[in-house]
PDB file of C-alpha atoms in Angstrom:
ATOM      1  CA  MET A   1     -43.964  82.639  -5.231  1.00 47.00           C
ATOM      2  CA  SER A   2     -41.158  80.735  -6.816  1.00 47.00           C
ATOM      3  CA  ARG A   3     -40.693  80.016 -10.486  1.00 47.00           C
ATOM      4  CA  MET A   4     -38.546  76.979 -11.165  1.00 48.00           C
ATOM      5  CA  THR A   5     -36.882  76.455 -14.531  1.00 48.00           C
ATOM      6  CA  LEU A   6     -36.046  73.072 -15.954  1.00 47.00           C
ATOM      7  CA  ARG A   7     -33.745  72.879 -18.905  1.00 49.00           C
ATOM      8  CA  GLY A   8     -34.519  76.496 -19.734  1.00 44.00           C
ATOM      9  CA  VAL A   9     -38.314  76.106 -19.700  1.00 45.00           C
ATOM     10  CA  PRO A  10     -40.059  78.112 -16.987  1.00 52.00           C
ATOM     11  CA  SER A  11     -42.749  76.292 -15.061  1.00 61.00           C
ATOM     12  CA  ALA A  12     -45.894  77.743 -13.573  1.00 67.00           C
ATOM     13  CA  PRO A  13     -45.238  79.601 -10.329  1.00 80.00           C
ATOM     14  CA  VAL A  14     -45.777  77.485  -7.233  1.00 86.00           C
ATOM     15  CA  PRO A  15     -46.530  79.249  -3.977  1.00 90.00           C
ATOM     16  CA  PRO A  16     -44.272  78.364  -1.055  1.00 93.00           C
ATOM     17  CA  PRO A  17     -45.653  75.905   1.472  1.00 96.00           C
ATOM     18  CA  PRO A  18     -47.397  77.399   4.483  1.00 97.00           C
ATOM     19  CA  ARG A  19     -45.440  77.321   7.747  1.00 98.00           C
ATOM     20  CA  TRP A  20     -47.859  74.837   9.294  1.00 98.00           C
ATOM     21  CA  ALA A  21     -47.209  72.382   6.424  1.00 98.00           C
ATOM     22  CA  VAL A  22     -43.434  72.688   6.823  1.00 98.00           C
ATOM     23  CA  LEU A  23     -43.791  72.059  10.552  1.00 98.00           C
ATOM     24  CA  ALA A  24     -46.130  69.100   9.977  1.00 98.00           C
ATOM     25  CA  ALA A  25     -43.747  67.591   7.413  1.00 98.00           C
ATOM     26  CA  HIS A  26     -40.854  67.757   9.854  1.00 97.00           C
ATOM     27  CA  LEU A  27     -43.002  66.399  12.679  1.00 97.00           C
ATOM     28  CA  THR A  28     -43.620  63.234  10.641  1.00 96.00           C
ATOM     29  CA  ALA A  29     -39.961  62.306  11.029  1.00 92.00           C
ATOM     30  CA  LEU A  30     -40.135  63.005  14.748  1.00 97.00           C
ATOM     31  CA  VAL A  31     -43.286  60.981  15.481  1.00 97.00           C
ATOM     32  CA  VAL A  32     -41.603  57.860  14.081  1.00 97.00           C
ATOM     33  CA  LEU A  33     -38.408  58.344  16.080  1.00 97.00           C
ATOM     34  CA  PRO A  34     -39.424  57.183  19.609  1.00 97.00           C
ATOM     35  CA  SER A  35     -40.626  53.740  18.522  1.00 96.00           C
ATOM     36  CA  GLY A  36     -37.567  53.385  16.295  1.00 97.00           C
ATOM     37  CA  LEU A  37     -35.217  54.154  19.158  1.00 97.00           C
ATOM     38  CA  TRP A  38     -37.028  51.554  21.266  1.00 95.00           C
ATOM     39  CA  ARG A  39     -36.544  48.924  18.533  1.00 95.00           C
ATOM     40  CA  ILE A  40     -32.853  49.846  18.297  1.00 96.00           C
ATOM     41  CA  ALA A  41     -32.565  49.200  22.043  1.00 95.00           C
ATOM     42  CA  LEU A  42     -34.001  45.725  21.405  1.00 94.00           C
ATOM     43  CA  VAL A  43     -31.525  45.166  18.565  1.00 95.00           C
ATOM     44  CA  LEU A  44     -28.669  46.138  20.887  1.00 95.00           C
ATOM     45  CA  GLY A  45     -29.772  43.477  23.381  1.00 93.00           C
ATOM     46  CA  HIS A  46     -31.641  45.590  25.937  1.00 93.00           C
ATOM     47  CA  PRO A  47     -34.974  43.981  26.934  1.00 93.00           C
ATOM     48  CA  ALA A  48     -36.569  47.465  26.851  1.00 91.00           C
ATOM     49  CA  GLY A  49     -39.522  46.568  29.049  1.00 92.00           C
ATOM     50  CA  TYR A  50     -39.946  42.921  28.096  1.00 94.00           C
ATOM     51  CA  THR A  51     -39.878  40.098  30.593  1.00 93.00           C
ATOM     52  CA  GLU A  52     -37.073  37.596  30.122  1.00 92.00           C
ATOM     53  CA  ALA A  53     -39.399  35.173  28.331  1.00 93.00           C
ATOM     54  CA  GLY A  54     -40.990  37.968  26.311  1.00 91.00           C
ATOM     55  CA  PHE A  55     -37.603  39.222  25.110  1.00 93.00           C
ATOM     56  CA  GLU A  56     -36.446  35.810  23.883  1.00 91.00           C
ATOM     57  CA  PRO A  57     -38.108  36.101  20.410  1.00 88.00           C
ATOM     58  CA  PHE A  58     -36.102  39.277  19.750  1.00 89.00           C
ATOM     59  CA  THR A  59     -32.658  37.767  20.274  1.00 91.00           C
ATOM     60  CA  GLY A  60     -32.196  36.052  16.896  1.00 93.00           C
ATOM     61  CA  VAL A  61     -30.154  37.640  14.112  1.00 95.00           C
ATOM     62  CA  ASP A  62     -33.122  37.542  11.712  1.00 96.00           C
ATOM     63  CA  ASP A  63     -35.293  39.319  14.284  1.00 94.00           C
ATOM     64  CA  LYS A  64     -32.681  41.998  14.838  1.00 95.00           C
ATOM     65  CA  VAL A  65     -32.244  42.535  11.092  1.00 96.00           C
ATOM     66  CA  TRP A  66     -36.038  42.831  10.715  1.00 96.00           C
ATOM     67  CA  MET A  67     -36.342  45.380  13.543  1.00 95.00           C
ATOM     68  CA  LEU A  68     -33.449  47.446  12.232  1.00 97.00           C
ATOM     69  CA  THR A  69     -34.835  47.312   8.679  1.00 97.00           C
ATOM     70  CA  LEU A  70     -38.297  48.319   9.921  1.00 97.00           C
ATOM     71  CA  THR A  71     -36.819  51.209  11.881  1.00 97.00           C
ATOM     72  CA  VAL A  72     -34.727  52.564   9.003  1.00 97.00           C
ATOM     73  CA  ALA A  73     -37.518  52.068   6.433  1.00 97.00           C
ATOM     74  CA  SER A  74     -40.075  53.787   8.677  1.00 97.00           C
ATOM     75  CA  GLU A  75     -37.841  56.787   9.194  1.00 96.00           C
ATOM     76  CA  LEU A  76     -37.022  57.030   5.477  1.00 96.00           C
ATOM     77  CA  VAL A  77     -40.715  56.913   4.570  1.00 95.00           C
ATOM     78  CA  ALA A  78     -41.443  59.592   7.160  1.00 96.00           C
ATOM     79  CA  LEU A  79     -38.630  61.738   5.748  1.00 95.00           C
ATOM     80  CA  LEU A  80     -40.210  61.523   2.282  1.00 94.00           C
ATOM     81  CA  THR A  81     -43.001  63.731   3.602  1.00 96.00           C
ATOM     82  CA  ILE A  82     -40.472  66.562   3.831  1.00 96.00           C
ATOM     83  CA  GLY A  83     -40.215  66.375   0.035  1.00 94.00           C
ATOM     84  CA  LEU A  84     -43.756  67.713  -0.136  1.00 96.00           C
ATOM     85  CA  VAL A  85     -42.533  71.042   1.272  1.00 96.00           C
ATOM     86  CA  ARG A  86     -39.025  71.166  -0.199  1.00 94.00           C
ATOM     87  CA  PRO A  87     -37.751  71.797  -3.744  1.00 90.00           C
ATOM     88  CA  TRP A  88     -36.889  68.112  -4.230  1.00 87.00           C
ATOM     89  CA  GLY A  89     -40.626  67.468  -4.141  1.00 87.00           C
ATOM     90  CA  GLU A  90     -40.937  69.618  -7.248  1.00 89.00           C
ATOM     91  CA  VAL A  91     -37.766  68.713  -9.141  1.00 89.00           C
ATOM     92  CA  VAL A  92     -36.031  65.341  -8.837  1.00 88.00           C
ATOM     93  CA  PRO A  93     -32.527  65.904  -7.415  1.00 87.00           C
ATOM     94  CA  HIS A  94     -29.835  65.868 -10.114  1.00 87.00           C
ATOM     95  CA  TRP A  95     -27.883  63.046  -8.468  1.00 88.00           C
ATOM     96  CA  ILE A  96     -30.693  60.532  -9.114  1.00 86.00           C
ATOM     97  CA  PRO A  97     -29.834  58.538 -12.266  1.00 90.00           C
ATOM     98  CA  LEU A  98     -32.076  58.806 -15.345  1.00 89.00           C
ATOM     99  CA  ILE A  99     -34.692  61.135 -13.879  1.00 87.00           C
ATOM    100  CA  GLY A 100     -32.563  63.721 -12.038  1.00 87.00           C
ATOM    101  CA  GLY A 101     -33.510  67.292 -12.920  1.00 88.00           C
ATOM    102  CA  ARG A 102     -36.998  66.431 -14.152  1.00 90.00           C
ATOM    103  CA  ARG A 103     -40.099  68.101 -12.789  1.00 90.00           C
ATOM    104  CA  VAL A 104     -42.128  65.949 -10.408  1.00 90.00           C
ATOM    105  CA  ARG A 105     -45.649  65.599 -11.699  1.00 91.00           C
ATOM    106  CA  PRO A 106     -47.917  66.594  -8.814  1.00 92.00           C
ATOM    107  CA  LEU A 107     -50.032  63.456  -8.971  1.00 93.00           C
ATOM    108  CA  ALA A 108     -46.873  61.321  -8.892  1.00 92.00           C
ATOM    109  CA  ALA A 109     -46.304  62.760  -5.418  1.00 94.00           C
ATOM    110  CA  VAL A 110     -49.903  63.203  -4.282  1.00 96.00           C
ATOM    111  CA  VAL A 111     -51.258  59.729  -5.067  1.00 97.00           C
ATOM    112  CA  PRO A 112     -48.581  57.718  -3.199  1.00 96.00           C
ATOM    113  CA  ALA A 113     -48.567  60.234  -0.347  1.00 97.00           C
ATOM    114  CA  ALA A 114     -52.364  60.093  -0.008  1.00 98.00           C
ATOM    115  CA  LEU A 115     -52.410  56.292  -0.155  1.00 98.00           C
ATOM    116  CA  GLY A 116     -49.591  56.175   2.369  1.00 97.00           C
ATOM    117  CA  ALA A 117     -51.400  58.599   4.663  1.00 98.00           C
ATOM    118  CA  ALA A 118     -54.574  56.501   4.492  1.00 98.00           C
ATOM    119  CA  GLY A 119     -52.662  53.299   5.157  1.00 98.00           C
ATOM    120  CA  LEU A 120     -50.726  54.775   8.061  1.00 98.00           C
ATOM    121  CA  THR A 121     -53.904  56.169   9.579  1.00 98.00           C
ATOM    122  CA  LEU A 122     -55.506  52.718   9.444  1.00 98.00           C
ATOM    123  CA  ILE A 123     -52.419  50.900  10.730  1.00 97.00           C
ATOM    124  CA  TRP A 124     -51.923  53.149  13.742  1.00 97.00           C
ATOM    125  CA  ALA A 125     -55.568  54.004  14.497  1.00 96.00           C
ATOM    126  CA  THR A 126     -55.737  51.684  17.517  1.00 95.00           C
ATOM    127  CA  VAL A 127     -52.482  52.838  19.154  1.00 95.00           C
ATOM    128  CA  PRO A 128     -54.357  55.108  21.604  1.00 95.00           C
ATOM    129  CA  LEU A 129     -56.044  51.930  22.873  1.00 94.00           C
ATOM    130  CA  TRP A 130     -52.659  50.331  23.709  1.00 91.00           C
ATOM    131  CA  TRP A 131     -53.381  50.052  27.427  1.00 85.00           C
ATOM    132  CA  THR A 132     -56.720  48.289  26.920  1.00 90.00           C
ATOM    133  CA  TYR A 133     -54.978  45.213  25.488  1.00 88.00           C
ATOM    134  CA  PRO A 134     -53.099  42.699  27.627  1.00 89.00           C
ATOM    135  CA  HIS A 135     -49.309  42.633  27.203  1.00 90.00           C
ATOM    136  CA  GLU A 136     -48.219  39.569  29.154  1.00 91.00           C
ATOM    137  CA  ASP A 137     -44.702  39.652  27.695  1.00 93.00           C
ATOM    138  CA  LEU A 138     -44.055  43.180  28.987  1.00 94.00           C
ATOM    139  CA  THR A 139     -43.488  44.311  32.538  1.00 94.00           C
ATOM    140  CA  ALA A 140     -45.966  46.865  33.888  1.00 92.00           C
ATOM    141  CA  THR A 141     -43.392  49.629  33.452  1.00 93.00           C
ATOM    142  CA  GLY A 142     -42.453  48.270  30.030  1.00 93.00           C
ATOM    143  CA  SER A 143     -46.073  48.364  28.900  1.00 93.00           C
ATOM    144  CA  LEU A 144     -46.371  51.972  30.028  1.00 93.00           C
ATOM    145  CA  VAL A 145     -43.112  53.056  28.369  1.00 93.00           C
ATOM    146  CA  VAL A 146     -43.750  51.198  25.100  1.00 93.00           C
ATOM    147  CA  GLY A 147     -47.270  52.592  24.981  1.00 94.00           C
ATOM    148  CA  ILE A 148     -45.944  56.117  25.395  1.00 96.00           C
ATOM    149  CA  LEU A 149     -43.240  55.591  22.754  1.00 96.00           C
ATOM    150  CA  TYR A 150     -45.746  54.290  20.206  1.00 96.00           C
ATOM    151  CA  GLN A 151     -48.459  56.924  20.803  1.00 97.00           C
ATOM    152  CA  PRO A 152     -46.904  59.481  18.414  1.00 97.00           C
ATOM    153  CA  LEU A 153     -47.387  57.026  15.521  1.00 97.00           C
ATOM    154  CA  PHE A 154     -51.105  57.806  15.737  1.00 97.00           C
ATOM    155  CA  LEU A 155     -50.262  61.214  14.225  1.00 98.00           C
ATOM    156  CA  TRP A 156     -48.143  59.912  11.332  1.00 98.00           C
ATOM    157  CA  GLY A 157     -51.006  59.336   8.880  1.00 98.00           C
ATOM    158  CA  PRO A 158     -52.948  62.531   9.652  1.00 98.00           C
ATOM    159  CA  LEU A 159     -49.791  64.673   9.468  1.00 98.00           C
ATOM    160  CA  THR A 160     -48.875  63.112   6.123  1.00 98.00           C
ATOM    161  CA  ALA A 161     -52.428  63.670   4.877  1.00 98.00           C
ATOM    162  CA  ALA A 162     -52.371  67.351   5.876  1.00 98.00           C
ATOM    163  CA  VAL A 163     -49.024  67.950   4.144  1.00 98.00           C
ATOM    164  CA  THR A 164     -50.264  66.065   1.072  1.00 98.00           C
ATOM    165  CA  VAL A 165     -53.369  68.270   0.840  1.00 98.00           C
ATOM    166  CA  SER A 166     -51.175  71.354   1.142  1.00 97.00           C
ATOM    167  CA  TYR A 167     -48.881  70.078  -1.639  1.00 97.00           C
ATOM    168  CA  TYR A 168     -51.870  69.304  -3.853  1.00 96.00           C
ATOM    169  CA  ARG A 169     -53.406  72.735  -3.328  1.00 95.00           C
ATOM    170  CA  ARG A 170     -50.141  74.478  -4.162  1.00 94.00           C
ATOM    171  CA  HIS A 171     -49.532  72.397  -7.299  1.00 91.00           C
ATOM    172  CA  ARG A 172     -52.994  71.937  -8.766  1.00 85.00           C
ATOM    173  CA  VAL A 173     -53.589  73.400 -12.192  1.00 64.00           C
ATOM    174  CA  ARG A 174     -55.612  76.562 -11.963  1.00 60.00           C
ATOM    175  CA  ARG A 175     -58.054  76.860 -14.796  1.00 53.00           C
ATOM    176  CA  ARG A 176     -58.675  80.261 -16.319  1.00 49.00           C
ATOM    177  CA  GLY A 177     -62.203  81.379 -16.780  1.00 45.00           C
TER     178      GLY A 177
END
């Protein structure tokens, strides 16, 4: 168990995260990566499985900025899950203005993480059904490859939920009695 001190005041001991939670937290960043790399290929001008007509909507500057923004934002959100198993999920890093060095209130981490996990689970719940929908703008090979690259996103919400539950259990106030 670790005991963190903030400005000289010891906090209640927090048990370290279980190995499975650390692994799950790191997997969240990895499950987002394949689809992000595919979008980067589109941004760089590679049709990445689209037919010529299907690729046309992705050639504008605004579209490329959107895909790149979505990719970076998705990866950053996935990386936040690692905070649930690292010290910066317990104490705000010192380099952050105004709040650096302060203890993270458990519910300030748990509530957004739980809501995010629920939202991600709903958003990506139908990804396993990818091949049951028509994809006229993709080649047959493109549909297969894109489907494979997006399948890991199905795990994003459940992995985040599992790590969030672990964080909550480690940080909940234990009542004496």
